[in-house]
Every structure is written in structure tokens, then in C-alpha cells.
Coordinates of C-alpha atoms and ligand atoms in Angstrom, one line a residue:
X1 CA 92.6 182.2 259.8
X2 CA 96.1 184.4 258.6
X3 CA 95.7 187.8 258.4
X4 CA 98.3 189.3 255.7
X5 CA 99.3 193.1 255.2
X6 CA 101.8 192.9 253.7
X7 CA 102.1 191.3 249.4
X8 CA 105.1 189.3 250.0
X9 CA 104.5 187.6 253.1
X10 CA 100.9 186.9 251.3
X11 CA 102.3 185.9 248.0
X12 CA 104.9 183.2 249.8
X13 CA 101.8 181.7 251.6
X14 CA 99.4 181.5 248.4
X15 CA 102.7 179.7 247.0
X16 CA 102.7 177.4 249.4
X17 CA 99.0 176.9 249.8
X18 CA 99.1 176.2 246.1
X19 CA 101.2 173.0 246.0
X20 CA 98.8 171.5 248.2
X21 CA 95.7 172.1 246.7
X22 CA 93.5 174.0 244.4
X23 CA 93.1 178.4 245.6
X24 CA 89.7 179.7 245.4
X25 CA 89.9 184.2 245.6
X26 CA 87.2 186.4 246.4
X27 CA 88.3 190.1 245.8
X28 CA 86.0 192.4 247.7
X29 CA 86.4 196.0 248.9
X30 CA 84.8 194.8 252.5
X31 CA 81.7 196.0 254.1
X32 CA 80.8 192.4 253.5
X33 CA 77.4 191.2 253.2
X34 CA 75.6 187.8 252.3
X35 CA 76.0 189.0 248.8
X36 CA 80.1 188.4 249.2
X37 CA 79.4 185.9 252.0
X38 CA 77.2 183.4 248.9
X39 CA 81.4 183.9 246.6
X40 CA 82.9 182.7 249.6
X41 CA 80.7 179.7 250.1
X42 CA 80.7 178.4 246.2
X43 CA 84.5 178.9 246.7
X44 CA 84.3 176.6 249.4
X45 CA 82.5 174.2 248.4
X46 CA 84.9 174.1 244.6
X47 CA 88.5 174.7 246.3
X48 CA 90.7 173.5 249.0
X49 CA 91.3 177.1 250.2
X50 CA 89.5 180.4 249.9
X51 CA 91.5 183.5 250.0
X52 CA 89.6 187.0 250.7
X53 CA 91.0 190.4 250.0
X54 CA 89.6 193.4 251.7
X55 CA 90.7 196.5 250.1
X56 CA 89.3 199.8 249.0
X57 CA 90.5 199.9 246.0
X58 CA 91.5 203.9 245.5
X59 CA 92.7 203.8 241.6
X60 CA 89.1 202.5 240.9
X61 CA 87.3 206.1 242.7
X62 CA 86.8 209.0 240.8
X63 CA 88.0 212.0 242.7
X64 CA 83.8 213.1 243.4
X65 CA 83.3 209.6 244.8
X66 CA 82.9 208.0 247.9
X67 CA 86.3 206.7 248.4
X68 CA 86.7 208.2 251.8
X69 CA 83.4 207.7 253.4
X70 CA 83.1 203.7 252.0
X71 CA 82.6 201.9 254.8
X72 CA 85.4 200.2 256.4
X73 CA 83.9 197.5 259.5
X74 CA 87.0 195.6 259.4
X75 CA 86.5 193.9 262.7
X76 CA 83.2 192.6 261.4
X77 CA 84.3 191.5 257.9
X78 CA 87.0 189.7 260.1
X79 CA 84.8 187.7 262.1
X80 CA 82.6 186.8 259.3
X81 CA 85.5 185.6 257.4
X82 CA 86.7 183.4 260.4
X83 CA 83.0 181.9 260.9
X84 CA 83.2 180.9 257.0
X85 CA 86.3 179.4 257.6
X86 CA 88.0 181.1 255.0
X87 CA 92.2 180.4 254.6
X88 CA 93.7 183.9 254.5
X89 CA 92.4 187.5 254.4
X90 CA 94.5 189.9 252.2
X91 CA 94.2 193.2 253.7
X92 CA 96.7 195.0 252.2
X93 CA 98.1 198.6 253.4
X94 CA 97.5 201.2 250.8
X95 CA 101.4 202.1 250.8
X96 CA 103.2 199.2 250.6
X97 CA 100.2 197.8 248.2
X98 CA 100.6 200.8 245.9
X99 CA 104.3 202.5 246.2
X100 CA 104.9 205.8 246.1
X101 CA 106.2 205.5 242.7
X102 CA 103.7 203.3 241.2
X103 CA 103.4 203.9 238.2
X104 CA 101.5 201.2 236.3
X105 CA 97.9 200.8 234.5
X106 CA 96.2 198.3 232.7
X107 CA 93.7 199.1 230.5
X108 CA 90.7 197.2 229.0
X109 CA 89.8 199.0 226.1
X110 CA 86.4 197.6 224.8
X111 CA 84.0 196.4 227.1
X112 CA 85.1 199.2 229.3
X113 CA 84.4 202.0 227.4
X114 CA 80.2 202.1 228.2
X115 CA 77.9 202.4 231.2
X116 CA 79.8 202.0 233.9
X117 CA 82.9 203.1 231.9
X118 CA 81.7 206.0 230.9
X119 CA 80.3 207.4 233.3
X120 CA 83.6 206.6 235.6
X121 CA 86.6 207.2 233.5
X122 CA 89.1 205.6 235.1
X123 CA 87.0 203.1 237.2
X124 CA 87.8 199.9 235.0
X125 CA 91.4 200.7 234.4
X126 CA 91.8 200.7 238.2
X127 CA 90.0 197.8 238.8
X128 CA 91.6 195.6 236.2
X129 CA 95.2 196.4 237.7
X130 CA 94.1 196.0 241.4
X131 CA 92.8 192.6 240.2
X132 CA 95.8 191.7 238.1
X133 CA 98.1 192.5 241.5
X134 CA 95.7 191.0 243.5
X135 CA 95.5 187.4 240.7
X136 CA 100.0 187.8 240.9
X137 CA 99.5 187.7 244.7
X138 CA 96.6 185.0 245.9
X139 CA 97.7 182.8 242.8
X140 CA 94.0 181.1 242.8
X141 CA 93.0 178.6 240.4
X142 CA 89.5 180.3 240.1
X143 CA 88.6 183.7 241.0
X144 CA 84.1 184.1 242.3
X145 CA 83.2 187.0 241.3
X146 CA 79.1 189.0 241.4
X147 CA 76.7 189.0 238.4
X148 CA 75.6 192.3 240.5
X149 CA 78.4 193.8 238.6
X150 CA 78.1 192.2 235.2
X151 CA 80.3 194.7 233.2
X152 CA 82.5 194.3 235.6
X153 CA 82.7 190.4 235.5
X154 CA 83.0 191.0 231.5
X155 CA 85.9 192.8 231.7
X156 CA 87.8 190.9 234.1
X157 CA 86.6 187.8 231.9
X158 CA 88.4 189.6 229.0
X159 CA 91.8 190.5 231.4
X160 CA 92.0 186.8 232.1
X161 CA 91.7 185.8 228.2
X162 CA 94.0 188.3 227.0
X163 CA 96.8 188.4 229.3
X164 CA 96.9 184.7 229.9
X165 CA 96.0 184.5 233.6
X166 CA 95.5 180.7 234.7
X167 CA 92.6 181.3 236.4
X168 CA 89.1 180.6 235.7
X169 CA 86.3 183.0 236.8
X170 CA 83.0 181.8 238.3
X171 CA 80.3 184.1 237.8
X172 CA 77.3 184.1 241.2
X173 CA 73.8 185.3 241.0
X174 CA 72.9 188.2 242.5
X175 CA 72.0 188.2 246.2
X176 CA 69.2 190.3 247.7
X177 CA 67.0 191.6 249.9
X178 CA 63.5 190.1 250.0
X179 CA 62.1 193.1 248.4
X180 CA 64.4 192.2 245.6
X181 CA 67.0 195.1 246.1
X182 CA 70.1 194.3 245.1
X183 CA 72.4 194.1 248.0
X184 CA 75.3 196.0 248.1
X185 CA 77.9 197.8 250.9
X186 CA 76.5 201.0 249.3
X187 CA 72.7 200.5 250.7
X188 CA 73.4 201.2 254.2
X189 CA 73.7 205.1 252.8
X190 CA 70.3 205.3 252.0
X191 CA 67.7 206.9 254.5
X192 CA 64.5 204.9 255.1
X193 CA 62.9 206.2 252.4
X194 CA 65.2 205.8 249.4
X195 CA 65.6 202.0 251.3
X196 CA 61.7 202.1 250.0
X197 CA 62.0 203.6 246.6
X198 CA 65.3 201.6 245.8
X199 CA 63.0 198.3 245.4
X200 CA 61.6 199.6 242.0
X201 CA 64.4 198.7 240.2
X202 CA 64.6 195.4 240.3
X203 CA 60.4 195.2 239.8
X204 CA 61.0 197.6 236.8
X205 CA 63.7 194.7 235.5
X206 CA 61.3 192.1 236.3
X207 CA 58.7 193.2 234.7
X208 CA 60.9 193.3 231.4
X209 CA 61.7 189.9 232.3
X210 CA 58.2 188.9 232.4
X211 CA 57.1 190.4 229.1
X212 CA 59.4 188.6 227.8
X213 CA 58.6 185.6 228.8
X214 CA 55.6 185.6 228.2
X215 CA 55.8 186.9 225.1
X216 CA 55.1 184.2 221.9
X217 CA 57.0 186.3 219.4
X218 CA 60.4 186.2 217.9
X219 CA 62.0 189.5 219.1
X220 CA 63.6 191.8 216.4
X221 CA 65.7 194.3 217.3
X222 CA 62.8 196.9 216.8
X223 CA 61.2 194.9 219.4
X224 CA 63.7 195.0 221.9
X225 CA 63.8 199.0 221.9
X226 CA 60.1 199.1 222.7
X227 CA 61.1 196.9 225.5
X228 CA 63.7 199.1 226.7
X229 CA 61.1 202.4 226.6
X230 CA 59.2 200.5 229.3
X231 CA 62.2 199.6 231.3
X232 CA 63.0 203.6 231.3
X233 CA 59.2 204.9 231.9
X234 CA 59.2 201.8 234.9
X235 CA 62.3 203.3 236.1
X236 CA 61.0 207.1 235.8
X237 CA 58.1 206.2 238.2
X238 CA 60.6 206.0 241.0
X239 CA 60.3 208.7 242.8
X240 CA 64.0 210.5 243.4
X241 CA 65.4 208.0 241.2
X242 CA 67.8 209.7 238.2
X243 CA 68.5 207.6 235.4
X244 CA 72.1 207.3 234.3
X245 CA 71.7 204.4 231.9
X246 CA 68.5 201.8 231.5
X247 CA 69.5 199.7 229.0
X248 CA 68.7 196.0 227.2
X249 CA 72.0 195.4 225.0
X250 CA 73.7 192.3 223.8
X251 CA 74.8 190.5 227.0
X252 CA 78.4 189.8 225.4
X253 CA 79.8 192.9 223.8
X254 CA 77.3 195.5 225.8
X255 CA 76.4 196.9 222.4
X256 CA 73.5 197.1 220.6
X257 CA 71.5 193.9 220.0
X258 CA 71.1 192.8 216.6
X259 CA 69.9 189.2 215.5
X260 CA 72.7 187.3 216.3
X261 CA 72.7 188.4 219.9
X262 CA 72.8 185.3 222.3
X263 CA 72.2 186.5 225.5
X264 CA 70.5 190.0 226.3
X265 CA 71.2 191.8 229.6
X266 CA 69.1 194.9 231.1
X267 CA 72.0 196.8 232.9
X268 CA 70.9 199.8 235.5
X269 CA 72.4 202.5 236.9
X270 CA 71.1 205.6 239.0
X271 CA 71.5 207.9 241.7
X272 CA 69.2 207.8 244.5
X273 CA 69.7 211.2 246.7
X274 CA 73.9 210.6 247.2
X275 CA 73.8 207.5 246.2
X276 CA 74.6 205.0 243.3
X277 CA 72.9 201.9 242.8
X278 CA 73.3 199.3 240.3
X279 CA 71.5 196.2 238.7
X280 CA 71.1 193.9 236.0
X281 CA 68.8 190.5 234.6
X282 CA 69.5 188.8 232.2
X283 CA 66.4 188.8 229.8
X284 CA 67.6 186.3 227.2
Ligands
AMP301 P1 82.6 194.8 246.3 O1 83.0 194.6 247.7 O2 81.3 195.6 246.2 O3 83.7 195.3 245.4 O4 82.2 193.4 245.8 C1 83.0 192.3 245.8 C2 82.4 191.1 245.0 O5 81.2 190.8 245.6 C3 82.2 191.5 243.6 O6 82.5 190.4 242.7 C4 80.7 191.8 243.5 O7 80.1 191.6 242.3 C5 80.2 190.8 244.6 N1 78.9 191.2 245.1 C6 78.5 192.4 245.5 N2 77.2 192.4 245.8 C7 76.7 191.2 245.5 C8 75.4 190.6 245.6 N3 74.4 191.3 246.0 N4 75.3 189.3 245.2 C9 76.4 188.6 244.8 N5 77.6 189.1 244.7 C10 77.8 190.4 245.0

């Protein structure tokens, strides 16, 4: 497996890599986990060659975030990316990756301006440029990417669409834990307790899912806000758990649902003691 640290060096190998066969890319910010480890093998399995990056991203932090203290178990991510067989790790050094004198962002303007968004200003734009430097680098034909982080994979949808980028973007299910926790390189701040409470989102979510389902009725919009007052009283019965956002909204635009919504997604987000979870289901 090549290790790169450097974009050039990285850049001349994806180009070469590239004339012999089809580049899969799995962008992560390491810590890796089966959640990344289930991108790597559907990349796998679609592409001649899988190309990881490891960076923690710092244009994507606010300054109250964890930046410093993510965790950074590079000699583990290493060896799990040699026992997937992966082609080339990208583990770029934060000043040659970003020059002193960088002085470029690219900004999503609609999909990134809720939830996530706006709770993190910033958090998008820096994440759509790493992942444009990251695209201009690994040169992949598709780029796998988490449903865990749904507005996330929405706005890097809509980077691809608008600025042209030949590359396709796979969308995986959510991995998790068999208590249905979403997994993430954020759990391992919890203490054993918030471990426990943390499983009641994703029962809250199912739940919605299962009224829903089995639900006979043709769901109005007036509908769908009843729906979402029982997400938010499920999610209030989590002990420690602070709400930031609980909401059903139309899966495409994140906005409100109307009649001709298509898909419906329940997006999550909360603190739990220091730290910040996330999940989603899609409910239609
Ligand atoms: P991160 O390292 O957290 O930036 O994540 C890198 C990629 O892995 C993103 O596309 C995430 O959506 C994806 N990912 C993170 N957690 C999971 C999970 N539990 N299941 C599937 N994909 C995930």
C-alpha cells in the first residue's frame, strides 16, 4: 500500500492509476471504524483501485470544536487500510495541504444553510473545498460517501452537479452498533453511561419509521408535523440528551415537506454531555 504526504507526488500516482482502470475515493477524517471500513469495501468491489484520505479537516471545525482533541490512531487506520487492501492512503500534511497563503473557499449556498449548517457556520464551506482538493488530487471515478451524514452527502451531491466534477457519488447505509447507535469516531468520547442513553435516538427514529409504516393513510403535511412532535417528545425522554434539531423535512431540499415531497428524511442532532451525535432514516 503507498502512503502519500505530500499532493503532488499523490496527484502523479492517481494519474497514473487512472489510465489503467477505474479510481474509487473514500474521504475520511480517520479514527476509522466499520462504518468507513463498509465505503471501502463497496469501493472495492465497483473499482480497480480504492484511494483513502485521512485528514482532519481544520477549515470544516468551528473554533469551540473538537479539532484538537479528534482522535488521530494513525497506525491503526494504517493497518486497517493495508488489511482491506486498499491502493493509496492520502495523508496529507496540514502545511503543504493548506499553504500559508491559502486563500480559497467554496461555498454551497442552499442545502447548506440548515441543521448542520447552521448550527456550524463555516462547517460546509470547509468541507466542500477540502473535498474539491481532495476530488483535483485522487481523480476517482466515484467518490463512497455515509448516509450517516446525509446533509452532508446532499451537498457534496450538489458540488459535483454544479461544478462539473466527473465523478459520481455512491451513497452507503448507515453502519452501527447492535443497539442501533449510529457509529461514528465521535462515540469513543462518551462515558459508559451516555454509551447507554445514546441508543435512544435511533429507537426514537424507528419508531417514526414504524408509525409510518404501519400507517394506512395518505400523509398530509399536517400529518407529518404530528409525526415530528413525537420524534421530539421520544427524543426529550433521553435523559442528558439536548436537542439541537429533530426534524422530518423533504429528503431533497431539507425544507419543509409539502405534497410533492418524494422522499422524507428524519435528520438528528444533539449533544450528549461534550459530545455531538448525529442520525438520520429515511421515513419515505
Ligand atoms: P468521517 O471520518 O467521520 O469524516 O467520515 C468519513 C466518511 O465515512 C463519511 O462519508 C461518513 O458519512 C462515513 N461514515 C461515518 N460513519 C459512518 C457509518 N456509521 N456508516 C457508514 N458510513 C459512515
Amino acid at each position: 500500500m503507498k502512503i502519500f504526504k505530500k499532493p503532488l507526488p499523490f496527484q502523479e500516482y492517481c494519474l497514473h492509476l487512472k489510465k489503467k482502470g477505474t479510481i474509487g475515493f473514500v474521504p475520511t477524517m480517520g479514527c476509522l471504524h466499520e462504518g468507513h471500513v463498509s465505503l471501502i469495501k463497496q469501493s472495492s468491489k465497483k473499482c480497480n483501485y480504492t484511494i483513502v484520505s485521512i485528514f482532519v479537516n481544520p477549515l470544516q471545525f468551528g473554533p469551540k470544536e473538537d479539532f484538537s482533541r479528534y482522535p488521530r490512531p494513525r497506525k491503526l487506520d494504517l493497518d486497517l487500510c493495508r488489511k482491506e487492501k486498499v491502493e493509496a492512503v492520502f495523508l496529507p500534511d496540514e502545511k503543504t495541504f493548506y499553504p500559508e497563503d491559502f486563500s480559497l473557499l467554496i461555498e454551497e449556498t442552499m442545502l447548506s444553510t440548515t441543521h448542520c449548517g447552521a448550527l456550524r457556520p463555516g462547517h460546509f464551506s470547509g468541507v466542500v473545498t477540502v473535498v474539491s482538493k481532495l476530488l483535483n488530487l485522487s481523480l476517482p471515478d466515484f467518490i463512497f460517501m455515509g448516509q450517516k451524514d446525509y446533509q452532508q452527502c446532499l451537498v457534496i451531491k450538489r458540488l459535483l452537479r454544479d461544478l462539473n466534477f466527473p465523478v459520481k457519488i455512491i451513497i452507503c447505509p448507515t453502519l452501527r452498533e447492535n443497539d442501533g447507535l449510529a457509529k461514528s469516531s465521535r462515540n469513543i468520547y462518551l462515558s459508559e453511561d451516555e454509551r447507554k442513553k445514546a441508543c435512544g435516538i435511533y429507537k426514537a427514529l424507528s419508531l417514526i419509521l414504524k408509525k409510518y409504516k404501519t400507517s394506512s393513510k395518505k400523509f398530509t403535511p399536517a400529518d407529518w408535523k404530528k409525526l415530528n412532535s413525537i420524534l421530539t417528545g421520544e427524543l426529550e425522554k433521553i435523559p442528558d440528551f439536548k436537542i439541537q434539531y429533530a426534524d422530518l423535512v423533504d429528503g431533497e431540499s431539507l425544507k419543509d415537506i409539502s405534497l410533492h415531497s418524494k422522499k422524507i428524511i428524519a435528520l438528528v442532532a444533539g449533544m450528549l454531555g461534550k459530545t455531538r451525535l448525529i442520525d438520520n432514516l429515511l421515513i419515505k
